[in-house]
XYZ file of C-alpha atoms in Angstrom:
677
model
C 177.509 109.259 53.629
C 179.059 105.932 52.642
C 182.296 107.694 51.710
C 182.275 109.431 55.111
C 181.838 106.094 56.905
C 184.609 104.545 54.797
C 187.000 107.343 55.726
C 186.064 107.524 59.420
C 186.321 103.784 60.116
C 188.998 102.972 57.512
C 186.828 100.265 55.952
C 188.668 97.424 54.178
C 185.480 95.739 52.964
C 182.114 97.439 52.526
C 178.880 95.472 52.103
C 175.810 97.266 50.751
C 172.421 95.542 50.798
C 169.110 96.285 49.084
C 170.939 98.444 46.564
C 167.932 98.516 44.154
C 170.426 99.222 41.349
C 171.745 96.997 38.561
C 173.152 97.243 35.057
C 175.472 99.921 33.691
C 174.951 102.374 36.583
C 176.716 100.122 39.083
C 180.352 100.762 38.128
C 180.030 104.541 38.134
C 178.420 104.568 41.594
C 181.040 102.239 43.070
C 183.964 104.271 41.751
C 182.438 107.414 43.226
C 182.391 105.633 46.585
C 186.167 105.212 46.375
C 186.570 101.456 45.705
C 188.447 99.867 42.829
C 187.241 96.250 43.213
C 183.800 94.746 43.697
C 181.557 91.743 43.457
C 177.778 92.079 43.136
C 174.594 90.069 43.179
C 172.253 92.122 41.008
C 168.948 93.443 42.248
C 165.839 92.098 40.545
C 163.940 95.209 39.620
C 163.792 97.241 42.820
C 164.182 94.186 45.077
C 167.364 92.926 46.759
C 170.919 93.393 45.601
C 174.266 92.748 47.368
C 177.429 94.767 46.713
C 180.796 93.741 48.171
C 183.331 96.557 47.719
C 187.057 96.689 48.508
C 190.392 98.125 47.411
C 192.988 95.725 46.076
C 195.803 97.285 48.126
C 194.017 96.432 51.406
C 193.220 92.759 50.868
C 192.881 89.978 48.305
C 189.271 88.928 47.763
C 188.198 85.941 45.678
C 184.451 85.414 45.009
C 183.636 81.720 45.550
C 179.853 81.574 45.237
C 177.375 84.280 44.175
C 173.679 83.674 44.822
C 170.514 85.711 45.121
C 170.695 85.830 48.954
C 174.431 85.700 49.606
C 177.934 86.173 48.230
C 180.596 83.807 49.572
C 184.148 85.215 49.521
C 187.659 84.037 50.329
C 189.724 86.835 51.865
C 193.450 87.157 52.479
C 194.674 90.252 54.316
C 198.068 91.940 54.272
C 199.160 89.820 57.266
C 198.724 86.641 55.184
C 195.699 85.584 57.259
C 192.957 83.871 55.229
C 189.309 83.270 56.016
C 185.922 82.991 54.344
C 183.270 85.704 54.541
C 179.637 85.285 53.511
C 177.651 88.482 52.856
C 173.969 87.868 53.561
C 170.736 89.425 52.391
C 167.920 87.139 53.530
C 164.709 87.341 51.579
C 161.825 89.159 53.302
C 159.726 86.050 52.566
C 160.065 82.985 54.882
C 159.921 80.529 51.965
C 163.060 81.700 50.129
C 164.835 82.129 53.489
C 164.487 78.383 54.069
C 166.587 77.940 50.923
C 169.187 80.299 52.423
C 169.458 78.190 55.602
C 169.999 75.026 53.559
C 172.650 76.679 51.384
C 174.542 77.929 54.448
C 174.535 74.418 55.891
C 175.964 73.158 52.588
C 178.773 75.741 52.796
C 179.497 74.718 56.396
C 179.783 71.054 55.384
C 182.600 71.813 52.925
C 184.175 74.867 54.565
C 187.668 74.516 56.017
C 189.018 77.124 58.422
C 187.778 80.488 59.754
C 184.358 81.616 58.553
C 182.415 84.812 59.204
C 178.886 85.708 58.042
C 177.299 89.136 58.171
C 174.417 91.156 56.817
C 170.627 91.369 56.923
C 169.286 87.909 57.821
C 165.693 89.206 58.028
C 165.186 86.870 60.997
C 165.664 86.909 64.759
C 166.943 84.281 67.189
C 165.359 85.441 70.490
C 162.416 87.493 71.751
C 164.868 90.093 73.103
C 165.522 91.062 69.487
C 161.946 92.265 68.968
C 160.139 95.338 70.141
C 157.341 93.392 71.855
C 156.540 90.093 70.092
C 155.589 87.237 72.394
C 156.663 84.199 70.373
C 159.189 83.063 67.789
C 158.188 82.074 64.277
C 159.043 78.763 62.653
C 161.556 80.624 60.508
C 163.370 81.833 63.649
C 163.551 78.246 64.868
C 164.990 77.181 61.499
C 167.560 79.995 61.740
C 168.611 78.773 65.197
C 168.879 75.212 63.905
C 170.992 76.418 60.963
C 173.402 78.183 63.356
C 173.672 75.031 65.462
C 174.298 72.785 62.464
C 176.915 75.178 61.067
C 178.698 75.640 64.416
C 178.105 79.412 64.408
C 178.028 81.883 67.294
C 176.558 85.380 67.353
C 179.335 87.946 67.845
C 177.018 90.196 69.859
C 177.168 93.984 69.591
C 177.434 97.303 71.362
C 175.197 100.288 70.719
C 171.436 100.529 70.016
C 169.649 97.173 70.541
C 167.667 97.130 67.266
C 169.005 97.453 63.718
C 165.697 97.921 61.864
C 162.678 100.072 62.637
C 159.522 100.927 60.750
C 157.050 103.056 62.679
C 156.801 101.386 66.111
C 158.029 97.960 64.971
C 161.636 97.210 65.914
C 163.849 94.168 65.287
C 167.481 93.167 65.330
C 167.717 91.724 61.821
C 171.368 92.542 61.041
C 174.232 90.696 62.713
C 177.586 88.976 62.350
C 178.116 85.274 63.033
C 181.348 83.270 63.083
C 182.691 79.792 63.727
C 185.208 78.777 66.390
C 188.194 78.973 64.023
C 187.403 82.608 63.172
C 187.066 83.409 66.877
C 190.488 81.905 67.575
C 192.122 83.687 64.611
C 190.638 87.070 65.586
C 190.148 87.064 69.390
C 189.599 90.844 69.519
C 186.799 91.023 66.966
C 183.636 92.917 67.897
C 180.474 94.400 66.377
C 179.227 97.963 66.762
C 175.797 99.317 65.779
C 176.425 102.762 64.270
C 174.033 105.762 64.312
C 171.106 105.562 61.913
C 171.405 107.203 58.488
C 168.604 107.565 55.912
C 167.866 103.844 55.705
C 165.484 102.022 58.027
C 168.474 99.781 58.886
C 171.388 100.822 61.103
C 174.892 100.378 59.653
C 176.804 97.675 61.541
C 180.582 97.620 61.823
C 182.838 94.574 62.290
C 186.039 95.659 64.053
C 189.052 93.417 64.459
C 190.784 95.226 67.341
C 188.007 96.213 69.755
C 189.637 94.452 72.702
C 193.109 95.887 72.217
C 193.954 97.963 75.273
C 196.895 100.108 76.194
C 199.140 97.538 77.874
C 201.075 100.226 79.715
C 197.934 101.285 81.555
C 196.905 97.784 82.594
C 197.709 96.814 86.204
C 200.211 94.078 87.021
C 198.801 90.542 87.117
C 200.375 87.265 88.243
C 200.024 84.715 85.426
C 199.207 81.058 86.018
C 201.970 79.775 83.649
C 204.630 81.361 85.873
C 203.892 78.831 88.608
C 204.850 76.008 86.220
C 208.295 77.462 85.491
C 211.230 75.822 87.234
C 212.605 79.189 88.362
C 209.399 80.586 89.873
C 209.880 79.328 93.451
C 213.383 80.771 93.502
C 211.997 84.103 92.252
C 209.617 84.287 95.239
C 212.176 83.056 97.770
C 214.879 85.511 96.690
C 212.548 88.535 96.578
C 210.478 88.018 99.723
C 211.654 88.869 103.230
C 209.905 86.466 105.621
C 209.960 88.902 108.537
C 209.510 92.010 106.394
C 206.450 94.214 106.012
C 203.816 92.541 103.818
C 203.018 95.610 101.688
C 206.707 96.312 101.030
C 207.227 92.659 100.139
C 204.373 92.783 97.631
C 205.693 95.943 95.962
C 209.221 94.536 95.767
C 208.098 91.164 94.414
C 205.819 92.602 91.713
C 208.611 94.819 90.366
C 211.036 91.901 90.244
C 208.365 89.654 88.690
C 207.927 92.101 85.821
C 211.665 91.980 85.118
C 211.743 88.168 85.439
C 208.836 87.846 83.022
C 210.721 89.829 80.360
C 214.189 88.419 80.903
C 213.547 84.788 81.901
C 210.014 83.567 81.305
C 209.364 85.331 78.007
C 206.354 85.328 75.697
C 204.978 81.754 75.570
C 203.177 82.192 72.248
C 206.272 83.550 70.511
C 208.419 80.834 72.110
C 205.989 78.190 70.883
C 206.101 79.548 67.344
C 209.908 79.749 67.431
C 210.262 76.145 68.630
C 207.926 74.846 65.909
C 210.000 76.623 63.254
C 213.220 75.142 64.680
C 211.688 71.651 64.765
C 210.611 72.047 61.162
C 214.182 72.961 60.144
C 215.664 70.052 62.131
C 213.225 67.595 60.525
C 214.266 68.782 57.072
C 217.968 68.257 57.897
C 217.399 64.828 59.458
C 215.446 63.667 56.416
C 218.693 63.777 54.410
C 221.241 62.434 56.932
C 221.640 61.322 60.537
C 223.039 63.815 63.008
C 223.268 62.861 66.733
C 223.525 66.498 67.808
C 220.332 67.466 65.934
C 218.535 64.388 67.224
C 219.336 65.343 70.828
C 218.354 68.966 70.134
C 215.075 67.717 68.645
C 214.271 65.719 71.810
C 215.096 68.710 74.015
C 212.933 71.025 71.913
C 210.009 68.594 72.076
C 210.246 68.558 75.885
C 210.314 72.346 75.936
C 207.388 72.467 73.517
C 205.319 70.121 75.707
C 205.941 72.349 78.735
C 204.935 75.455 76.765
C 201.705 73.727 75.695
C 200.890 73.072 79.380
C 201.728 76.692 80.237
C 199.552 77.942 77.381
C 196.681 75.797 78.604
C 196.972 77.172 82.141
C 197.036 80.716 80.739
C 193.777 80.287 78.828
C 192.108 78.561 81.768
C 193.033 81.558 83.923
C 191.768 84.017 81.314
C 188.516 82.057 80.831
C 187.883 81.951 84.616
C 186.222 78.635 83.891
C 185.446 76.013 86.552
C 185.903 73.238 83.997
C 189.531 73.064 85.142
C 188.284 71.155 88.169
C 187.058 68.419 85.829
C 190.410 68.115 84.112
C 189.316 69.498 80.739
C 192.418 69.909 78.555
C 191.182 71.746 75.489
C 193.074 75.009 74.935
C 190.885 75.982 71.987
C 187.780 75.664 74.183
C 189.272 77.844 76.932
C 190.509 80.289 74.289
C 186.946 80.705 73.057
C 185.587 81.009 76.610
C 188.134 83.719 77.463
C 187.459 85.711 74.300
C 183.695 85.352 74.730
C 183.872 86.614 78.317
C 186.064 89.559 77.335
C 183.743 90.431 74.451
C 180.631 90.342 76.685
C 182.261 92.594 79.276
C 183.899 94.954 76.790
C 181.968 98.178 76.196
C 182.290 100.260 73.026
C 179.265 102.562 73.262
C 176.822 103.801 75.931
C 174.219 106.518 76.337
C 174.995 109.668 78.298
C 172.571 111.600 80.500
C 171.129 113.302 77.376
C 170.276 109.895 75.868
C 172.981 110.302 73.213
C 175.199 107.384 72.200
C 178.888 107.912 73.049
C 181.610 105.753 71.484
C 184.737 107.802 72.225
C 186.954 105.839 74.656
C 188.033 108.792 76.802
C 184.510 110.212 76.994
C 183.163 106.817 78.068
C 185.779 106.505 80.795
C 184.975 110.012 82.102
C 181.267 109.169 81.995
C 181.888 106.013 84.041
C 184.024 107.739 86.651
C 181.420 110.489 87.012
C 178.626 107.934 87.477
C 180.399 105.956 90.188
C 181.614 109.087 91.943
C 178.013 110.273 92.215
C 176.999 106.816 93.470
C 179.737 106.242 96.054
C 180.722 109.833 96.855
C 177.757 112.138 96.116
C 178.222 115.871 96.584
C 177.072 117.274 99.939
C 176.580 113.758 101.297
C 175.894 114.022 105.017
C 177.567 111.332 107.113
C 175.531 112.485 110.128
C 172.969 109.869 111.051
C 169.879 110.621 113.162
C 169.090 108.171 115.955
C 167.387 105.024 114.694
C 163.916 104.743 116.295
C 164.444 101.116 117.392
C 167.386 99.963 119.534
C 168.317 97.100 121.853
C 166.212 94.571 119.960
C 169.023 92.189 118.996
C 169.417 89.027 121.114
C 172.313 89.405 123.529
C 175.457 87.345 123.000
C 176.910 85.578 126.025
C 180.194 86.640 127.604
C 181.853 83.475 126.247
C 180.649 84.305 122.719
C 181.906 87.886 123.011
C 185.295 86.657 124.237
C 185.414 84.266 121.280
C 184.819 87.186 118.907
C 187.473 89.435 120.471
C 190.210 86.821 121.049
C 193.677 87.191 119.495
C 194.150 86.213 115.852
C 195.768 82.804 115.352
C 198.023 81.497 112.598
C 195.399 78.825 111.793
C 192.671 81.449 111.262
C 194.799 83.372 108.791
C 195.777 80.217 106.909
C 192.140 79.080 106.794
C 191.113 82.476 105.344
C 193.815 82.300 102.650
C 193.131 78.739 101.556
C 189.347 79.230 101.440
C 189.544 81.972 98.813
C 189.073 81.354 95.100
C 192.571 80.747 93.740
C 192.270 82.675 90.483
C 189.616 85.282 91.175
C 189.863 88.503 89.145
C 193.186 90.356 89.672
C 193.347 93.159 92.226
C 195.269 96.408 92.146
C 198.410 94.646 93.426
C 197.944 91.879 90.830
C 198.386 88.984 93.284
C 195.511 86.469 93.459
C 194.996 84.110 96.392
C 196.856 81.409 94.439
C 200.120 83.311 94.945
C 199.804 83.073 98.742
C 198.509 79.499 98.655
C 201.302 78.277 96.374
C 204.094 79.992 98.343
C 202.603 79.790 101.843
C 205.793 78.369 103.372
C 207.634 81.505 102.191
C 205.047 84.274 102.720
C 203.126 83.019 105.776
C 205.186 84.784 108.460
C 204.876 88.242 106.899
C 201.152 87.704 106.201
C 200.323 86.613 109.762
C 202.454 89.387 111.305
C 200.738 91.990 109.124
C 197.255 90.766 110.127
C 198.242 90.963 113.806
C 199.487 94.523 113.214
C 196.176 95.529 111.570
C 194.154 94.319 114.568
C 196.438 96.354 116.851
C 196.459 99.454 114.592
C 193.430 99.189 112.284
C 194.075 102.571 110.641
C 196.975 100.938 108.738
C 194.515 98.895 106.649
C 194.358 101.909 104.309
C 197.715 100.828 102.861
C 196.091 97.691 101.417
C 192.643 99.125 100.697
C 193.012 100.108 97.038
C 190.006 98.829 95.097
C 189.403 98.327 91.385
C 185.753 98.501 90.317
C 185.022 95.911 87.644
C 181.680 96.431 85.924
C 179.662 93.428 84.732
C 176.699 93.989 82.373
C 173.347 93.025 83.920
C 171.656 92.922 80.514
C 173.138 92.207 77.070
C 173.990 94.734 75.807
C 173.935 97.546 78.407
C 172.827 101.016 77.333
C 173.964 103.043 80.372
C 176.023 102.640 83.521
C 172.965 101.902 85.665
C 172.755 98.568 83.820
C 176.113 97.379 85.187
C 176.818 95.486 88.386
C 179.930 96.948 90.081
C 182.186 94.291 91.599
C 184.955 95.521 93.876
C 188.315 93.811 93.362
C 189.907 94.091 96.796
C 193.508 93.105 97.503
C 193.925 89.606 98.950
C 195.788 90.897 102.014
C 192.798 93.155 102.776
C 190.357 90.285 102.218
C 192.300 88.082 104.657
C 191.452 90.549 107.437
C 187.746 90.811 106.577
C 187.450 87.060 105.981
C 188.845 86.334 109.443
C 186.216 88.674 110.934
C 183.471 87.185 108.745
C 184.346 83.656 109.867
C 184.049 84.775 113.490
C 180.694 86.516 113.030
C 179.063 83.937 110.741
C 178.319 81.252 113.406
C 176.270 83.775 115.411
C 174.097 85.084 112.567
C 171.448 82.380 112.919
C 170.873 83.547 116.504
C 171.120 87.307 115.858
C 169.061 87.540 112.641
C 165.355 86.655 112.658
C 163.858 83.875 110.542
C 162.406 86.360 108.054
C 165.874 86.659 106.438
C 166.950 83.655 104.336
C 170.084 84.909 102.567
C 173.695 84.562 103.810
C 172.641 82.871 107.048
C 174.260 79.456 107.681
C 171.636 76.726 107.683
C 169.054 78.776 105.757
C 168.307 78.877 102.056
C 166.268 81.299 99.968
C 164.057 78.424 98.826
C 162.504 78.349 102.330
C 161.201 81.894 102.003
C 160.176 81.257 98.391
C 157.933 78.388 99.523
C 156.361 80.589 102.219
C 155.760 83.388 99.689
C 154.150 80.921 97.255
C 151.822 79.640 99.969
C 150.834 83.198 100.878
C 150.048 84.122 97.267
C 148.112 80.873 96.810
C 146.045 81.621 99.936
C 145.373 85.169 98.764
C 144.117 83.916 95.399
C 141.902 81.228 96.921
C 140.476 83.484 99.625
C 136.755 83.815 98.941
C 135.602 86.013 101.809
C 136.807 87.972 104.815
C 139.360 90.737 104.938
C 141.499 91.232 101.871
C 145.253 90.684 102.001
C 148.033 92.394 100.099
C 151.657 91.693 99.247
C 154.163 94.327 98.118
C 157.483 93.368 96.488
C 160.321 95.849 97.087
C 163.743 95.802 95.447
C 166.219 98.080 97.220
C 168.112 99.557 94.269
C 171.895 99.788 94.751
C 171.367 98.801 98.382
C 175.023 97.903 99.014
C 176.216 101.100 97.344
C 174.039 103.435 99.413
C 174.599 102.006 102.884
C 175.690 104.622 105.422
C 178.935 103.765 107.246
C 177.774 105.307 110.535
C 174.609 103.219 110.399
C 176.732 100.065 110.015
C 178.855 100.964 113.048
C 175.734 101.873 115.057
C 174.241 98.460 114.169
C 177.369 96.580 115.266
C 177.393 98.465 118.572
C 173.681 97.784 119.036
C 174.388 94.057 118.652
C 177.206 94.307 121.181
C 180.094 93.332 118.905
C 183.413 93.845 120.802
C 184.966 97.266 120.330
C 188.248 95.986 118.843
C 186.349 94.182 116.070
C 184.112 97.227 115.462
C 187.176 99.465 115.092
C 188.765 97.155 112.503
C 185.488 96.976 110.536
C 185.137 100.755 110.701
C 188.544 101.359 109.109
C 188.010 98.557 106.592
C 184.813 100.036 105.162
C 185.745 103.731 105.406
C 189.339 103.851 104.110
C 189.237 102.561 100.504
C 190.407 104.382 97.419
C 188.540 103.358 94.276
C 189.395 103.264 90.599
C 187.139 102.196 87.737
C 188.596 99.331 85.690
C 187.493 100.401 82.221
C 188.069 97.765 79.527
C 191.182 96.614 81.366
C 192.634 100.063 82.222
C 192.207 101.777 85.629
C 190.821 105.294 85.811
C 191.694 108.096 88.207
C 191.163 107.271 91.891
C 188.493 108.690 94.178
C 187.391 108.218 97.792
C 183.868 106.982 98.545
C 181.797 108.376 101.405
C 179.364 105.475 101.656
C 178.803 101.857 100.454
C 179.935 98.367 101.270
C 181.706 96.610 98.429
C 180.454 93.597 96.538
C 183.589 91.469 96.529
C 184.456 92.039 100.197
C 183.875 88.783 102.190
C 182.410 90.770 105.073
C 179.860 92.787 103.072
C 176.998 90.219 102.872
C 176.996 89.770 106.646
C 177.114 93.494 107.371
C 174.221 93.979 104.984
C 171.905 91.369 106.543
C 172.647 92.781 110.000
C 171.609 96.256 108.809
C 168.496 94.931 107.056
C 167.586 93.144 110.304
C 167.016 96.558 111.858
C 164.332 97.193 109.238
C 162.682 93.950 110.396
C 162.879 95.235 113.964
C 161.221 98.495 112.900
C 158.376 96.548 111.235
C 157.899 94.457 114.402
C 157.816 97.658 116.438
C 155.030 99.036 114.200
C 153.106 95.815 114.699
C 153.419 96.167 118.476
C 152.092 99.733 118.156
C 149.098 98.435 116.126
C 150.180 100.563 113.147
C 150.907 97.533 110.957
C 148.397 94.731 110.628
C 150.162 91.514 109.577
C 148.334 88.653 107.907
C 147.432 85.157 109.137
C 147.007 82.290 106.694
C 144.919 80.234 109.143
C 142.858 81.041 112.194
C 145.491 79.779 114.630
C 148.539 80.375 112.423
C 151.401 82.788 113.126
C 151.390 86.396 112.034
C 153.361 87.140 108.870
C 154.478 90.688 108.058
C 157.477 90.371 105.723
C 160.106 88.137 104.141
C 163.667 89.122 103.215
C 165.801 87.830 100.358
C 168.999 89.836 100.982
C 168.086 93.231 99.401
C 164.655 92.103 98.142
C 161.678 92.323 100.476
C 158.086 91.132 100.338
C 155.715 92.966 102.698
C 152.371 91.486 103.824
C 149.471 93.336 105.415
C 145.714 93.567 105.459
C 144.393 95.264 102.333
C 143.094 98.600 103.561
C 143.707 102.265 102.843
C 145.153 102.749 106.320
C 147.789 100.087 105.728
C 148.830 101.469 102.347
């Protein structure tokens, strides 16, 4: 089995723990496994044992320290990259493990450069790594303290959540840790829990290229360093027609930007390396004699190097999507780690299929994801027909002045306000242009943007040309086991979001009047904490109630509420409110004309057309959702009027209370009786 794993995953270094073998038998077993070099910490009787196996042609390995619970190695690969690796087998007894923590801290104090640790630590660092324990032992606290003192981070994993199981007891005892330098040297490193073999431990695999994607499949993306280049403004100005169609302008600019990136801007990391090598050569020449030409060249190269450092910093800040930029943090290594950590958390290497089997093949995973989201957004035989809602005309009526304000012509100021109130470097869309592109070059692009928005409000069906959506999936739990444990975020094009943001800004001031006080989310002037306080008071009263009628509270979470919302119901709700027809028509085409594509580990999948849902990531979606949920509140109030729902009262003369809304979470209150249930 070990030979099969070595062949399948092309292992360069194999670590075997609890070998239970020592003496003359060792060499024969290792050679049968296909390795020509090794370093071992012998088992004592049938206890312990660490084997580190490798082939000399793959890497150079130098044993530095061999102890009962670890082997510390210095490794140099065929790319001349060096780092330290510590192979761990923690004692099953807490006492000897304390010695291990102290020895690791001693290594950290003297270690220079990248360092990785992996193996069976026989300890956990959080309750999530147990199958049901309710507290952490002192040894776990010492392990956490050791990691902190050594500057180590857990590399995480994909696959089954536990690495050891005996009967019904499960733990994650095996892991890989690394320091910041290792993370910077190997940004694409990742850990995979492999299927269980005969042992009660799962094999774990450290891969160095888990985040490497097919660059040809990745969509275009505007890079932050481009904006710092002296030729960028000219690139936009020469490839953007001010009075031209916005969509055509975007397509033309992105094609030219790709060429400019290759021919003019170049690869900043390679340029940085090249400049450092040239500076090193110049310094060697100047150390022997003075040369005015080389001295001038040295000054010019230093200026170019300083600019590249700034560009590199802006690149990593963009990749990290970190708000620390607002505080002026200038630490590229920090942002490098943040970017790699975010990519590693969101990168998926293995998931369960519908038969509860783990899948790790890239193409199979992508097909599984597309199938899941197709069934969610575009289920077979989905009926768009909507029966009449039993409650209508319950919304407060807007005045004629308010309706005229909603339906008035779009102004240049509204469009500009929408553009400049978007997050500058939000995740890239299918066209690759973030809001920062429009904000930075507003004097050049404003005319075509405003003209296009005017055209959409005259002919809303044309919004389909800008309604391509990438679905980015964010894990809800670490690590996810299936696609239901992801939160889908829709990456809509900025030009599309300008339209919906203009509408949202018009509707938002009226929500406090239209939506009842039971809803606390997304309403200006209200906060969820208000409803939380009310709910706490209700629960407190229910607990303290000594006599009288019983009360009950039911918490409801509407699963995938955004994703299952019927488009016709949304339009019916807007008409019931009395929203002007021109605004309703634009909203109708906005929500019903998208094409979707799953962004799987950086690469888009095939496209499909949804038949329901409002997208998380669309500025208008939260407001449409609370308006639709308000109709549920109206239905509850109607049942109260019909005496079919008996709300509760906290005091004799207090108001009736039937429900509270927290966006898609509801708490229902009623008298505790069989009839009410």
